[in-house]
PDB file of C-alpha atoms in Angstrom:
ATOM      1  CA  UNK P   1     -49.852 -39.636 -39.088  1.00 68.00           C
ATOM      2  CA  UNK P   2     -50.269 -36.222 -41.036  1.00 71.00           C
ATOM      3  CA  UNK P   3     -53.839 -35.732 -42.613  1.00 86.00           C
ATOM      4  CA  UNK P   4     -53.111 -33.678 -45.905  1.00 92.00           C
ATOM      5  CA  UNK P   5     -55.476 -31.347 -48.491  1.00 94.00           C
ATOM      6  CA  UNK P   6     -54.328 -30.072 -51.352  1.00 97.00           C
ATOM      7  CA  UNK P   7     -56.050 -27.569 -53.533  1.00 98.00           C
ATOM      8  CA  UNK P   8     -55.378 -24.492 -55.991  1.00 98.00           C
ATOM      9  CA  UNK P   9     -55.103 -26.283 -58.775  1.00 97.00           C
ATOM     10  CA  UNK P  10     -56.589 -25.463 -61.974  1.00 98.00           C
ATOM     11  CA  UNK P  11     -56.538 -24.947 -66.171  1.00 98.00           C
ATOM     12  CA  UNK P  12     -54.167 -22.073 -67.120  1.00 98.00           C
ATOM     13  CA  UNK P  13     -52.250 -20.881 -69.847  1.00 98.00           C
ATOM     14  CA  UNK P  14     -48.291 -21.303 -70.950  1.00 98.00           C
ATOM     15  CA  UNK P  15     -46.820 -18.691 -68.961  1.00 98.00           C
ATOM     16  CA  UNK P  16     -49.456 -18.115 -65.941  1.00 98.00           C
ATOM     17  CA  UNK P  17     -49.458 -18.712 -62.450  1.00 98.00           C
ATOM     18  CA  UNK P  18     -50.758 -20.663 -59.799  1.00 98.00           C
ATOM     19  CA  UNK P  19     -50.676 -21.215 -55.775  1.00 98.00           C
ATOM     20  CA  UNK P  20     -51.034 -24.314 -54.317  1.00 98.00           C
ATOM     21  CA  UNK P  21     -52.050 -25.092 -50.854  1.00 98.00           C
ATOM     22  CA  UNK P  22     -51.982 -27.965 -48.737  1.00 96.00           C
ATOM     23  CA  UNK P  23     -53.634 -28.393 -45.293  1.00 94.00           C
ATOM     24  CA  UNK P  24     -51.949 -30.652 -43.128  1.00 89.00           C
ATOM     25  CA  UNK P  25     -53.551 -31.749 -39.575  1.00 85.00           C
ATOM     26  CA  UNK P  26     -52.227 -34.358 -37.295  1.00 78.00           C
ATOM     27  CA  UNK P  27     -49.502 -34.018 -34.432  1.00 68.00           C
ATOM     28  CA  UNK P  28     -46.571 -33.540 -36.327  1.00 64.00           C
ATOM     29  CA  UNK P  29     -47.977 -31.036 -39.129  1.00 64.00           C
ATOM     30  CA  UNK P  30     -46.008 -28.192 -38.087  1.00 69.00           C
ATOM     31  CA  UNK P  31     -42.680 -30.282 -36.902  1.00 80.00           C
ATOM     32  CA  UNK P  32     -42.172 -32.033 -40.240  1.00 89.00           C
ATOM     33  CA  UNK P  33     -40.660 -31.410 -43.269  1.00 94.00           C
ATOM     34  CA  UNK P  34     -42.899 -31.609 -46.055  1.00 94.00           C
ATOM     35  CA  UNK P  35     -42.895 -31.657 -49.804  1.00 96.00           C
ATOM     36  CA  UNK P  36     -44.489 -31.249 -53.045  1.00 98.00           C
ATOM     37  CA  UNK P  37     -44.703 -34.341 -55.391  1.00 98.00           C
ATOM     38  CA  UNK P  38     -46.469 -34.639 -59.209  1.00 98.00           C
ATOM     39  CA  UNK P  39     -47.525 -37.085 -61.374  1.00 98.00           C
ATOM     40  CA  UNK P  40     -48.367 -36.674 -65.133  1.00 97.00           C
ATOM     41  CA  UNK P  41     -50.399 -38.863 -66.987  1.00 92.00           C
ATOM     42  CA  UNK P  42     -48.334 -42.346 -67.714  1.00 95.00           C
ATOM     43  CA  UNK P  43     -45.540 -41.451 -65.630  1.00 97.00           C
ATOM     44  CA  UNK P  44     -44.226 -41.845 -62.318  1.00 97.00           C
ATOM     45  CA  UNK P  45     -44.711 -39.656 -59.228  1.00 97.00           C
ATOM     46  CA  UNK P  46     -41.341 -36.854 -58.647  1.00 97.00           C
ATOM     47  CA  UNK P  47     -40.350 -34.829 -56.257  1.00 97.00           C
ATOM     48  CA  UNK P  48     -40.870 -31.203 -57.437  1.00 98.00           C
ATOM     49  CA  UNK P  49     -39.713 -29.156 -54.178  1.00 98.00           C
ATOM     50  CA  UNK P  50     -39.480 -29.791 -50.205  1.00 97.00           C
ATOM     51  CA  UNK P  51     -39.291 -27.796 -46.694  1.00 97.00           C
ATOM     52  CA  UNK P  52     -37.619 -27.866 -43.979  1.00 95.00           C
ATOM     53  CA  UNK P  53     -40.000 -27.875 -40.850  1.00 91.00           C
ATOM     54  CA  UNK P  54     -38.440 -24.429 -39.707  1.00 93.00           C
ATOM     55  CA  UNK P  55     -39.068 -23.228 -43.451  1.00 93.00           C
ATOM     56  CA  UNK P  56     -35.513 -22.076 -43.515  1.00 95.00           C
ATOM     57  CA  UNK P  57     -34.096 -24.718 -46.166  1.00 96.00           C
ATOM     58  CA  UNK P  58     -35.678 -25.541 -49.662  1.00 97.00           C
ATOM     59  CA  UNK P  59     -34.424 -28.046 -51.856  1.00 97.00           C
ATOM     60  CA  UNK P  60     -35.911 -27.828 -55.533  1.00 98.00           C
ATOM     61  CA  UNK P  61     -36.057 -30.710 -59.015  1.00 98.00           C
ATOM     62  CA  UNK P  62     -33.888 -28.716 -61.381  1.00 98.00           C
ATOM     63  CA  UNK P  63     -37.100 -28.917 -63.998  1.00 97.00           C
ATOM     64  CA  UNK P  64     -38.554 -26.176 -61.724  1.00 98.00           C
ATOM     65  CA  UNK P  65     -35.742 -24.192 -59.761  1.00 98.00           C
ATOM     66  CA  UNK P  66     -36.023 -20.588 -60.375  1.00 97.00           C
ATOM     67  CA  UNK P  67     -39.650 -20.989 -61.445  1.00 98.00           C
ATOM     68  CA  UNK P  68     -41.484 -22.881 -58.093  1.00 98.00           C
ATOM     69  CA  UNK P  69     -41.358 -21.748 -54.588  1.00 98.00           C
ATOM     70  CA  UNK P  70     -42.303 -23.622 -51.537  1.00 98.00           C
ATOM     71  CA  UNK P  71     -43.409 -22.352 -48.668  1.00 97.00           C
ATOM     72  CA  UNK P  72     -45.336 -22.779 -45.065  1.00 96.00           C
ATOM     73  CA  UNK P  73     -47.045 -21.349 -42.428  1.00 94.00           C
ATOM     74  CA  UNK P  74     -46.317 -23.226 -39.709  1.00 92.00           C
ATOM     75  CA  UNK P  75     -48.738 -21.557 -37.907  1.00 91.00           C
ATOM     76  CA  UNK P  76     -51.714 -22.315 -40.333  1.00 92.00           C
ATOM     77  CA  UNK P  77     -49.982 -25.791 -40.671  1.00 92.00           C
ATOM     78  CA  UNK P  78     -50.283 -24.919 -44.573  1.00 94.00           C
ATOM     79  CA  UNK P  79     -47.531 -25.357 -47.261  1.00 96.00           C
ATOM     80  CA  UNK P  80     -47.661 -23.499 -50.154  1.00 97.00           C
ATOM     81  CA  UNK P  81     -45.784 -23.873 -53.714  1.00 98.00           C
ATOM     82  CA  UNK P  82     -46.054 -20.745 -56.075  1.00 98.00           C
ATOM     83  CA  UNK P  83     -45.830 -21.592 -59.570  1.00 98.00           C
ATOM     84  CA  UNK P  84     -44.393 -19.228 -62.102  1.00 98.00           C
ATOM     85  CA  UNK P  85     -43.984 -19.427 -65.759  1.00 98.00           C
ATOM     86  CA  UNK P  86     -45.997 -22.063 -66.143  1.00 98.00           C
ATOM     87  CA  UNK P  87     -45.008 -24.593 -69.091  1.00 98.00           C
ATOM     88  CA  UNK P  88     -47.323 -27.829 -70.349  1.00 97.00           C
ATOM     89  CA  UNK P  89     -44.985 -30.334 -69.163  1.00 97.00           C
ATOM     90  CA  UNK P  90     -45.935 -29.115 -65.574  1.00 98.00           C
ATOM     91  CA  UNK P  91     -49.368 -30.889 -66.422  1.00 98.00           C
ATOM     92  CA  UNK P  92     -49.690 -33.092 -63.597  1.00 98.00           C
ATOM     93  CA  UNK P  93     -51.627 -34.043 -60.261  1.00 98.00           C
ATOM     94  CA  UNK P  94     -49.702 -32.144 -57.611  1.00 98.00           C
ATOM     95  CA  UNK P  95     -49.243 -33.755 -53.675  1.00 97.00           C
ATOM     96  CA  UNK P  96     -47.870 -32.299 -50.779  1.00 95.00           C
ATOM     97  CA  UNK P  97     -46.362 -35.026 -47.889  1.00 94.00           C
ATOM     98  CA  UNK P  98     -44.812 -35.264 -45.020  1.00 92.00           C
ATOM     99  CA  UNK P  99     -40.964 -36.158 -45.645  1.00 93.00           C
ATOM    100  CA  UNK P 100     -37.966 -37.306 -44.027  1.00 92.00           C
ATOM    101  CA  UNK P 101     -36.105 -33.852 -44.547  1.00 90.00           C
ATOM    102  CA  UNK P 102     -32.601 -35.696 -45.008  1.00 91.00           C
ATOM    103  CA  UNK P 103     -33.249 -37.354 -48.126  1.00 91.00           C
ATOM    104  CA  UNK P 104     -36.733 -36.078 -49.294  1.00 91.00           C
ATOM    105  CA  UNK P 105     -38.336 -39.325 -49.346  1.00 93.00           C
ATOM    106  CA  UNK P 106     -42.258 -39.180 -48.875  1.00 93.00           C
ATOM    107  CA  UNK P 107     -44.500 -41.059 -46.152  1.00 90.00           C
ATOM    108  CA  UNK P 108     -46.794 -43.576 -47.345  1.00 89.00           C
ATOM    109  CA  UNK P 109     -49.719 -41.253 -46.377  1.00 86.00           C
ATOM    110  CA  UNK P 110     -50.828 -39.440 -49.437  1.00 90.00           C
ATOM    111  CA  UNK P 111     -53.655 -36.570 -50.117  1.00 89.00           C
ATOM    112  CA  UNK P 112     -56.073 -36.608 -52.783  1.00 94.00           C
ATOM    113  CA  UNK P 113     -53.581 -34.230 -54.989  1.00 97.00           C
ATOM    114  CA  UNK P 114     -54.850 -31.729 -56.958  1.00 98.00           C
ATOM    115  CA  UNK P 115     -54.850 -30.991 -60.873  1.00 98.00           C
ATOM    116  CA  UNK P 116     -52.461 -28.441 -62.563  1.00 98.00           C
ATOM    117  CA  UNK P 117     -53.102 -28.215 -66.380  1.00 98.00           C
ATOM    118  CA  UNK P 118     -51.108 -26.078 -68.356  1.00 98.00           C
ATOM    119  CA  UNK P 119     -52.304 -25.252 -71.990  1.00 97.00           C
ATOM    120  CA  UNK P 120     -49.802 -24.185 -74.699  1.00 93.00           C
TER     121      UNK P 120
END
């Protein structure tokens, strides 16, 4: 079982930036692949972006490609998404998990998440 923290989010404006973190602990922290998930008010959770456990392969929802970047520090046991260009419909609370790196599905263990508003 992976033990997960998120934080970084916060209120910014149309256009800004953020950088979320997420702490994992547990024994497979650094040997899984993880990924960022968000849920906006009245809506269902979605993937946003994932990892590979060697940090070599990304996978990205097209709503964010060219605009989010995942990353980790394996070392750390931290993964990170930067957030660029920042738009209102990214609104959401934003979860990192552990995930099966074939198909991107999450673990039933989730983190508190942590809230991204975007203003226009």
């Amino acid at each position: 079982q992976v033990q997960l923290v998120e934080s970084g989010g916060g209120l910014v404006q149309a256009g800004g930036s953020l950088r979320l973190s997420c702490a994992a602990s547990g024994r497979t922290a650094s040997s899984s692949a993880m990924g960022w998930f968000r849920q906006a008010p009245g809506k269902e959770r979605e993937f946003v972006a994932g990892i590979s456990w060697t940090g070599i392969n990304t996978v990205y929802a097209a709503s964010v490609k060219g605009r989010f970047t995942i990353s980790r520090d394996n070392a750390k046991k931290t993964v990170y998404l930067q957030m660029n260009s920042l738009k209102p419909e990214d609104t959401a609370v934003y979860y990192c998990n552990a995930v099966n790196e074939a198909t991107m599905s999450p673990s039933r263990y989730w983190g508190q998440g942590t809230q991204v508003t975007v203003s226009s």
